[in-house]
Amino acid sequence: MKDGRTHLAHKAEHAVDLDTGAVVAVTLQAADQGDTATLDETLCDAGIAVSGLAGREAELRPEDTPRVNVNGIEELVTDKGYHSGAVVQRVTHYEVRSYIPEKLQKGRRNWQGKAEEQRAVYANRRRVRGSYGKSLLRRRGEMVERSFAHCYETGGMRRCHLRGRENILKRQLVHVGAFNLSLVLRKMLGAGTPRELRNRFGMLIVRIFLLLWHGNGQNHSCRSRVAASVAKYVVPSRTRVRRPSC
């Protein structure tokens, strides 16, 4: 582990689309690797996935407006654990705008001989402090952390009883695929899980029953009012007309 302990663990990283919440790419690395060392692999896999989706869109619907950005990944939003001068400089070379918050550091940094890295860090700092950068960071905390919660906390993938990185990665891909499928089902049916669909179906039955019961009650009240008005002029005054209770 990072603190020197020996533990059978791996580190998972998700590349999530902030517009839909879908996981674009997922990677699995050794747990002793730092975030700054594993970012490039996750970003590369996400770029390959997005380019593949864009090519598929162009092949299936060449005349329609593409739903995937044809220019690939243009913006990168992470937490402060991924920040370093070298990372920000590499992301700039990838032609991707970075929004990586910085850690608090004591004193002033020595930029001697690092002019290009300094420009990249200062540009990233300006973007993070802007209103658009702050909105992206809020969405990152909502979308990315939600995928981790569903897959590893609620989904039970925090512990995986498999041997070898390849087997764990296969299990992880199936789990993340199910998470993306739940987003599609929620978009189509309004429910992302079978239990939620069952609950919504029960609520639908109750609402239909209440509508029918309410309409039937209104019909009873209308019939009773008409009968009373007619009887007012037809039946003798000693006859008593009762209105049925709903």
mmCIF file of C-alpha atoms in Angstrom:
data_model
loop_
_atom_site.group_PDB
_atom_site.id
_atom_site.type_symbol
_atom_site.label_atom_id
_atom_site.label_comp_id
_atom_site.label_asym_id
_atom_site.label_seq_id
_atom_site.Cartn_x
_atom_site.Cartn_y
_atom_site.Cartn_z
ATOM 1 C CA MET A 1 0.000 0.000 0.000
ATOM 2 C CA LYS A 2 1.023 3.659 -0.146
ATOM 3 C CA ASP A 3 1.889 3.704 3.559
ATOM 4 C CA GLY A 4 4.150 0.620 3.323
ATOM 5 C CA ARG A 5 1.679 -2.038 4.493
ATOM 6 C CA THR A 6 1.252 -5.218 2.471
ATOM 7 C CA HIS A 7 -2.344 -5.800 1.481
ATOM 8 C CA LEU A 8 -3.992 -7.661 -1.396
ATOM 9 C CA ALA A 9 -5.649 -4.661 -3.016
ATOM 10 C CA HIS A 10 -6.121 -2.936 -6.344
ATOM 11 C CA LYS A 11 -7.103 0.591 -7.265
ATOM 12 C CA ALA A 12 -9.967 1.271 -9.662
ATOM 13 C CA GLU A 13 -10.390 4.468 -11.666
ATOM 14 C CA HIS A 14 -13.503 5.605 -13.525
ATOM 15 C CA ALA A 15 -13.683 8.025 -16.428
ATOM 16 C CA VAL A 16 -17.249 9.381 -16.275
ATOM 17 C CA ASP A 17 -19.156 11.573 -18.697
ATOM 18 C CA LEU A 18 -20.396 14.542 -16.666
ATOM 19 C CA ASP A 19 -23.423 15.097 -18.926
ATOM 20 C CA THR A 20 -24.975 11.628 -18.558
ATOM 21 C CA GLY A 21 -23.131 10.028 -15.621
ATOM 22 C CA ALA A 22 -22.135 7.019 -17.748
ATOM 23 C CA VAL A 23 -18.757 5.395 -17.142
ATOM 24 C CA VAL A 24 -16.747 5.813 -20.350
ATOM 25 C CA ALA A 25 -13.674 3.841 -19.246
ATOM 26 C CA VAL A 26 -12.529 1.884 -16.201
ATOM 27 C CA THR A 27 -8.991 0.807 -15.324
ATOM 28 C CA LEU A 28 -7.479 -1.320 -12.574
ATOM 29 C CA GLN A 29 -3.974 -0.708 -11.195
ATOM 30 C CA ALA A 30 -1.923 -1.859 -8.265
ATOM 31 C CA ALA A 31 -2.853 -0.180 -5.012
ATOM 32 C CA ASP A 32 0.660 1.147 -4.375
ATOM 33 C CA GLN A 33 0.554 3.323 -7.525
ATOM 34 C CA GLY A 34 -0.164 6.993 -7.008
ATOM 35 C CA ASP A 35 -2.938 8.865 -8.777
ATOM 36 C CA THR A 36 -0.504 10.974 -10.761
ATOM 37 C CA ALA A 37 1.077 7.793 -12.190
ATOM 38 C CA THR A 38 -2.158 6.134 -13.294
ATOM 39 C CA LEU A 39 -4.030 9.073 -14.802
ATOM 40 C CA ASP A 40 -2.533 8.692 -18.272
ATOM 41 C CA GLU A 41 -3.796 5.129 -18.732
ATOM 42 C CA THR A 42 -7.358 6.020 -17.713
ATOM 43 C CA LEU A 43 -7.391 9.128 -19.917
ATOM 44 C CA CYS A 44 -6.038 7.124 -22.864
ATOM 45 C CA ASP A 45 -8.692 4.408 -22.488
ATOM 46 C CA ALA A 46 -11.408 7.055 -22.243
ATOM 47 C CA GLY A 47 -10.156 8.741 -25.418
ATOM 48 C CA ILE A 48 -10.183 5.426 -27.298
ATOM 49 C CA ALA A 49 -13.727 4.704 -26.096
ATOM 50 C CA VAL A 50 -15.028 8.126 -27.130
ATOM 51 C CA SER A 51 -13.402 7.895 -30.568
ATOM 52 C CA GLY A 52 -14.948 4.453 -31.039
ATOM 53 C CA LEU A 53 -18.389 5.801 -30.132
ATOM 54 C CA ALA A 54 -17.953 8.702 -32.550
ATOM 55 C CA GLY A 55 -16.993 6.309 -35.357
ATOM 56 C CA ARG A 56 -20.012 4.124 -34.607
ATOM 57 C CA GLU A 57 -22.300 7.169 -34.662
ATOM 58 C CA ALA A 58 -20.910 8.205 -38.055
ATOM 59 C CA GLU A 59 -21.397 4.682 -39.422
ATOM 60 C CA LEU A 60 -24.946 4.099 -38.161
ATOM 61 C CA ARG A 61 -26.364 7.634 -38.472
ATOM 62 C CA PRO A 62 -24.249 9.563 -40.981
ATOM 63 C CA GLU A 63 -26.941 12.203 -41.650
ATOM 64 C CA ASP A 64 -27.973 12.881 -38.049
ATOM 65 C CA THR A 65 -26.244 15.227 -35.646
ATOM 66 C CA PRO A 66 -23.692 13.185 -33.656
ATOM 67 C CA ARG A 67 -24.493 12.732 -29.971
ATOM 68 C CA VAL A 68 -20.812 12.170 -29.143
ATOM 69 C CA ASN A 69 -18.182 14.882 -29.368
ATOM 70 C CA VAL A 70 -16.340 14.187 -32.600
ATOM 71 C CA ASN A 71 -13.272 16.041 -31.283
ATOM 72 C CA GLY A 72 -12.823 13.498 -28.494
ATOM 73 C CA ILE A 73 -12.096 14.447 -24.909
ATOM 74 C CA GLU A 74 -11.596 18.194 -24.502
ATOM 75 C CA GLU A 75 -11.895 18.699 -20.731
ATOM 76 C CA LEU A 76 -10.515 16.749 -17.776
ATOM 77 C CA VAL A 77 -11.924 17.196 -14.251
ATOM 78 C CA THR A 78 -10.326 15.360 -11.305
ATOM 79 C CA ASP A 79 -9.831 15.752 -7.572
ATOM 80 C CA LYS A 80 -6.755 17.303 -5.988
ATOM 81 C CA GLY A 81 -5.009 13.940 -5.604
ATOM 82 C CA TYR A 82 -4.149 13.990 -9.308
ATOM 83 C CA HIS A 83 -2.513 17.411 -9.286
ATOM 84 C CA SER A 84 1.167 17.849 -10.018
ATOM 85 C CA GLY A 85 3.091 20.106 -12.333
ATOM 86 C CA ALA A 86 4.149 17.222 -14.565
ATOM 87 C CA VAL A 87 0.570 15.914 -14.872
ATOM 88 C CA VAL A 88 -0.855 19.312 -15.808
ATOM 89 C CA GLN A 89 1.895 19.788 -18.378
ATOM 90 C CA ARG A 90 1.284 16.349 -19.936
ATOM 91 C CA VAL A 91 -2.461 16.987 -20.135
ATOM 92 C CA THR A 92 -1.735 20.264 -21.926
ATOM 93 C CA HIS A 93 0.326 18.347 -24.492
ATOM 94 C CA TYR A 94 -2.693 16.052 -25.008
ATOM 95 C CA GLU A 95 -4.668 19.202 -26.036
ATOM 96 C CA VAL A 96 -7.067 18.711 -23.130
ATOM 97 C CA ARG A 97 -8.117 21.513 -20.764
ATOM 98 C CA SER A 98 -7.524 20.451 -17.185
ATOM 99 C CA TYR A 99 -9.585 21.397 -14.118
ATOM 100 C CA ILE A 100 -7.512 19.912 -11.290
ATOM 101 C CA PRO A 101 -7.644 21.654 -7.890
ATOM 102 C CA GLU A 102 -4.322 22.165 -6.127
ATOM 103 C CA LYS A 103 -3.213 21.047 -2.714
ATOM 104 C CA LEU A 104 -2.240 23.682 -0.171
ATOM 105 C CA GLN A 105 1.527 24.140 -0.172
ATOM 106 C CA LYS A 106 3.728 26.057 2.216
ATOM 107 C CA GLY A 107 5.905 28.775 0.757
ATOM 108 C CA ARG A 108 6.531 29.598 -2.878
ATOM 109 C CA ARG A 109 7.466 27.106 -5.557
ATOM 110 C CA ASN A 110 10.754 27.334 -7.407
ATOM 111 C CA TRP A 111 9.990 27.543 -11.125
ATOM 112 C CA GLN A 112 13.568 27.893 -12.288
ATOM 113 C CA GLY A 113 13.970 25.969 -15.530
ATOM 114 C CA LYS A 114 10.258 25.025 -15.575
ATOM 115 C CA ALA A 115 8.698 27.858 -17.552
ATOM 116 C CA GLU A 116 6.358 25.634 -19.572
ATOM 117 C CA GLU A 117 5.202 23.763 -16.477
ATOM 118 C CA GLN A 118 4.618 27.068 -14.696
ATOM 119 C CA ARG A 119 2.392 28.349 -17.502
ATOM 120 C CA ALA A 120 0.381 25.130 -17.496
ATOM 121 C CA VAL A 121 -0.101 25.207 -13.709
ATOM 122 C CA TYR A 122 -1.138 28.860 -13.657
ATOM 123 C CA ALA A 123 -3.603 28.334 -16.518
ATOM 124 C CA ASN A 124 -5.113 25.352 -14.713
ATOM 125 C CA ARG A 125 -5.386 27.451 -11.534
ATOM 126 C CA ARG A 126 -7.286 30.196 -13.367
ATOM 127 C CA ARG A 127 -9.720 27.706 -14.859
ATOM 128 C CA VAL A 128 -10.384 26.024 -11.522
ATOM 129 C CA ARG A 129 -11.106 29.341 -9.783
ATOM 130 C CA GLY A 130 -13.603 30.426 -12.437
ATOM 131 C CA SER A 131 -17.352 29.915 -12.170
ATOM 132 C CA TYR A 132 -17.370 27.297 -14.929
ATOM 133 C CA GLY A 133 -14.560 25.354 -13.275
ATOM 134 C CA LYS A 134 -16.359 25.363 -9.941
ATOM 135 C CA SER A 135 -19.537 24.058 -11.584
ATOM 136 C CA LEU A 136 -17.553 21.229 -13.199
ATOM 137 C CA LEU A 137 -16.012 20.285 -9.864
ATOM 138 C CA ARG A 138 -19.467 20.153 -8.250
ATOM 139 C CA ARG A 139 -20.718 17.880 -11.021
ATOM 140 C CA ARG A 140 -17.642 15.701 -10.651
ATOM 141 C CA GLY A 141 -18.399 15.217 -6.967
ATOM 142 C CA GLU A 142 -21.942 14.199 -7.867
ATOM 143 C CA MET A 143 -21.459 12.031 -10.965
ATOM 144 C CA VAL A 144 -18.128 10.320 -10.355
ATOM 145 C CA GLU A 145 -18.685 9.552 -6.685
ATOM 146 C CA ARG A 146 -22.144 8.221 -7.509
ATOM 147 C CA SER A 147 -20.663 5.617 -9.848
ATOM 148 C CA PHE A 148 -18.259 4.485 -7.119
ATOM 149 C CA ALA A 149 -21.072 4.277 -4.575
ATOM 150 C CA HIS A 150 -23.294 2.171 -6.841
ATOM 151 C CA CYS A 151 -20.525 -0.177 -7.997
ATOM 152 C CA TYR A 152 -18.452 -0.696 -4.864
ATOM 153 C CA GLU A 153 -20.624 0.175 -1.878
ATOM 154 C CA THR A 154 -24.168 -0.765 -2.889
ATOM 155 C CA GLY A 155 -23.014 -3.181 -5.586
ATOM 156 C CA GLY A 156 -20.684 -5.076 -3.257
ATOM 157 C CA MET A 157 -17.515 -4.838 -5.370
ATOM 158 C CA ARG A 158 -15.444 -3.442 -2.518
ATOM 159 C CA ARG A 159 -14.256 -7.024 -1.930
ATOM 160 C CA CYS A 160 -13.710 -9.375 -4.845
ATOM 161 C CA HIS A 161 -12.735 -13.010 -4.254
ATOM 162 C CA LEU A 162 -10.797 -13.534 -7.483
ATOM 163 C CA ARG A 163 -7.142 -14.151 -8.230
ATOM 164 C CA GLY A 164 -5.185 -12.105 -10.740
ATOM 165 C CA ARG A 165 -5.611 -8.650 -12.190
ATOM 166 C CA GLU A 166 -7.185 -9.864 -15.442
ATOM 167 C CA ASN A 167 -9.941 -11.792 -13.680
ATOM 168 C CA ILE A 168 -10.716 -8.877 -11.374
ATOM 169 C CA LEU A 169 -10.825 -6.489 -14.336
ATOM 170 C CA LYS A 170 -13.290 -8.767 -16.177
ATOM 171 C CA ARG A 171 -15.567 -8.825 -13.146
ATOM 172 C CA GLN A 172 -15.244 -5.072 -12.823
ATOM 173 C CA LEU A 173 -16.146 -4.477 -16.477
ATOM 174 C CA VAL A 174 -19.315 -6.559 -16.105
ATOM 175 C CA HIS A 175 -20.248 -4.634 -12.970
ATOM 176 C CA VAL A 176 -19.692 -1.231 -14.598
ATOM 177 C CA GLY A 177 -21.590 -2.400 -17.696
ATOM 178 C CA ALA A 178 -24.569 -3.193 -15.481
ATOM 179 C CA PHE A 179 -24.318 0.306 -14.001
ATOM 180 C CA ASN A 180 -24.426 1.879 -17.476
ATOM 181 C CA LEU A 181 -27.351 -0.378 -18.384
ATOM 182 C CA SER A 182 -29.246 0.905 -15.346
ATOM 183 C CA LEU A 183 -28.813 4.455 -16.675
ATOM 184 C CA VAL A 184 -30.321 3.389 -20.010
ATOM 185 C CA LEU A 185 -33.259 1.689 -18.276
ATOM 186 C CA ARG A 186 -33.835 4.713 -16.067
ATOM 187 C CA LYS A 187 -33.916 6.895 -19.180
ATOM 188 C CA MET A 188 -36.378 4.592 -20.972
ATOM 189 C CA LEU A 189 -38.587 3.272 -18.156
ATOM 190 C CA GLY A 190 -37.970 5.696 -15.317
ATOM 191 C CA ALA A 191 -36.482 2.933 -13.138
ATOM 192 C CA GLY A 192 -32.929 1.636 -13.175
ATOM 193 C CA THR A 193 -33.333 -1.554 -11.108
ATOM 194 C CA PRO A 194 -35.973 -4.331 -11.052
ATOM 195 C CA ARG A 195 -36.872 -3.473 -7.464
ATOM 196 C CA GLU A 196 -37.447 0.164 -8.337
ATOM 197 C CA LEU A 197 -39.516 -0.871 -11.374
ATOM 198 C CA ARG A 198 -41.639 -3.128 -9.152
ATOM 199 C CA ASN A 199 -42.192 -0.306 -6.670
ATOM 200 C CA ARG A 200 -43.111 2.114 -9.429
ATOM 201 C CA PHE A 201 -45.512 -0.432 -10.936
ATOM 202 C CA GLY A 202 -47.217 -0.827 -7.555
ATOM 203 C CA MET A 203 -47.522 2.951 -7.215
ATOM 204 C CA LEU A 204 -48.993 3.110 -10.738
ATOM 205 C CA ILE A 205 -51.656 0.520 -9.823
ATOM 206 C CA VAL A 206 -52.547 2.467 -6.679
ATOM 207 C CA ARG A 207 -52.872 5.719 -8.642
ATOM 208 C CA ILE A 208 -55.111 4.091 -11.250
ATOM 209 C CA PHE A 209 -57.289 2.643 -8.492
ATOM 210 C CA LEU A 210 -57.568 6.043 -6.802
ATOM 211 C CA LEU A 211 -58.501 7.716 -10.099
ATOM 212 C CA LEU A 212 -61.198 5.138 -10.800
ATOM 213 C CA TRP A 213 -62.517 5.364 -7.260
ATOM 214 C CA HIS A 214 -62.561 9.160 -7.375
ATOM 215 C CA GLY A 215 -64.347 9.183 -10.741
ATOM 216 C CA ASN A 216 -66.884 6.631 -9.527
ATOM 217 C CA GLY A 217 -67.526 8.737 -6.415
ATOM 218 C CA GLN A 218 -68.145 11.815 -8.556
ATOM 219 C CA ASN A 219 -70.637 9.887 -10.710
ATOM 220 C CA HIS A 220 -72.515 8.760 -7.572
ATOM 221 C CA SER A 221 -72.712 12.318 -6.279
ATOM 222 C CA CYS A 222 -73.905 13.624 -9.661
ATOM 223 C CA ARG A 223 -76.640 10.987 -9.876
ATOM 224 C CA SER A 224 -77.765 11.749 -6.342
ATOM 225 C CA ARG A 225 -78.003 15.479 -7.042
ATOM 226 C CA VAL A 226 -80.059 14.904 -10.200
ATOM 227 C CA ALA A 227 -82.403 12.507 -8.413
ATOM 228 C CA ALA A 228 -82.965 14.970 -5.622
ATOM 229 C CA SER A 229 -83.772 17.811 -8.012
ATOM 230 C CA VAL A 230 -86.238 15.721 -9.978
ATOM 231 C CA ALA A 231 -87.917 14.335 -6.890
ATOM 232 C CA LYS A 232 -88.356 17.848 -5.628
ATOM 233 C CA TYR A 233 -90.994 18.467 -8.248
ATOM 234 C CA VAL A 234 -92.428 14.963 -8.807
ATOM 235 C CA VAL A 235 -92.799 13.079 -5.568
ATOM 236 C CA PRO A 236 -95.038 14.272 -2.759
ATOM 237 C CA SER A 237 -93.569 16.560 -0.149
ATOM 238 C CA ARG A 238 -93.856 13.889 2.535
ATOM 239 C CA THR A 239 -91.475 11.559 0.568
ATOM 240 C CA ARG A 240 -87.915 11.815 1.823
ATOM 241 C CA VAL A 241 -85.062 11.479 -0.677
ATOM 242 C CA ARG A 242 -81.773 10.254 0.746
ATOM 243 C CA ARG A 243 -78.465 10.977 -0.893
ATOM 244 C CA PRO A 244 -76.124 7.980 -0.940
ATOM 245 C CA SER A 245 -72.877 8.505 0.901
ATOM 246 C CA CYS A 246 -69.603 8.033 -0.994
#
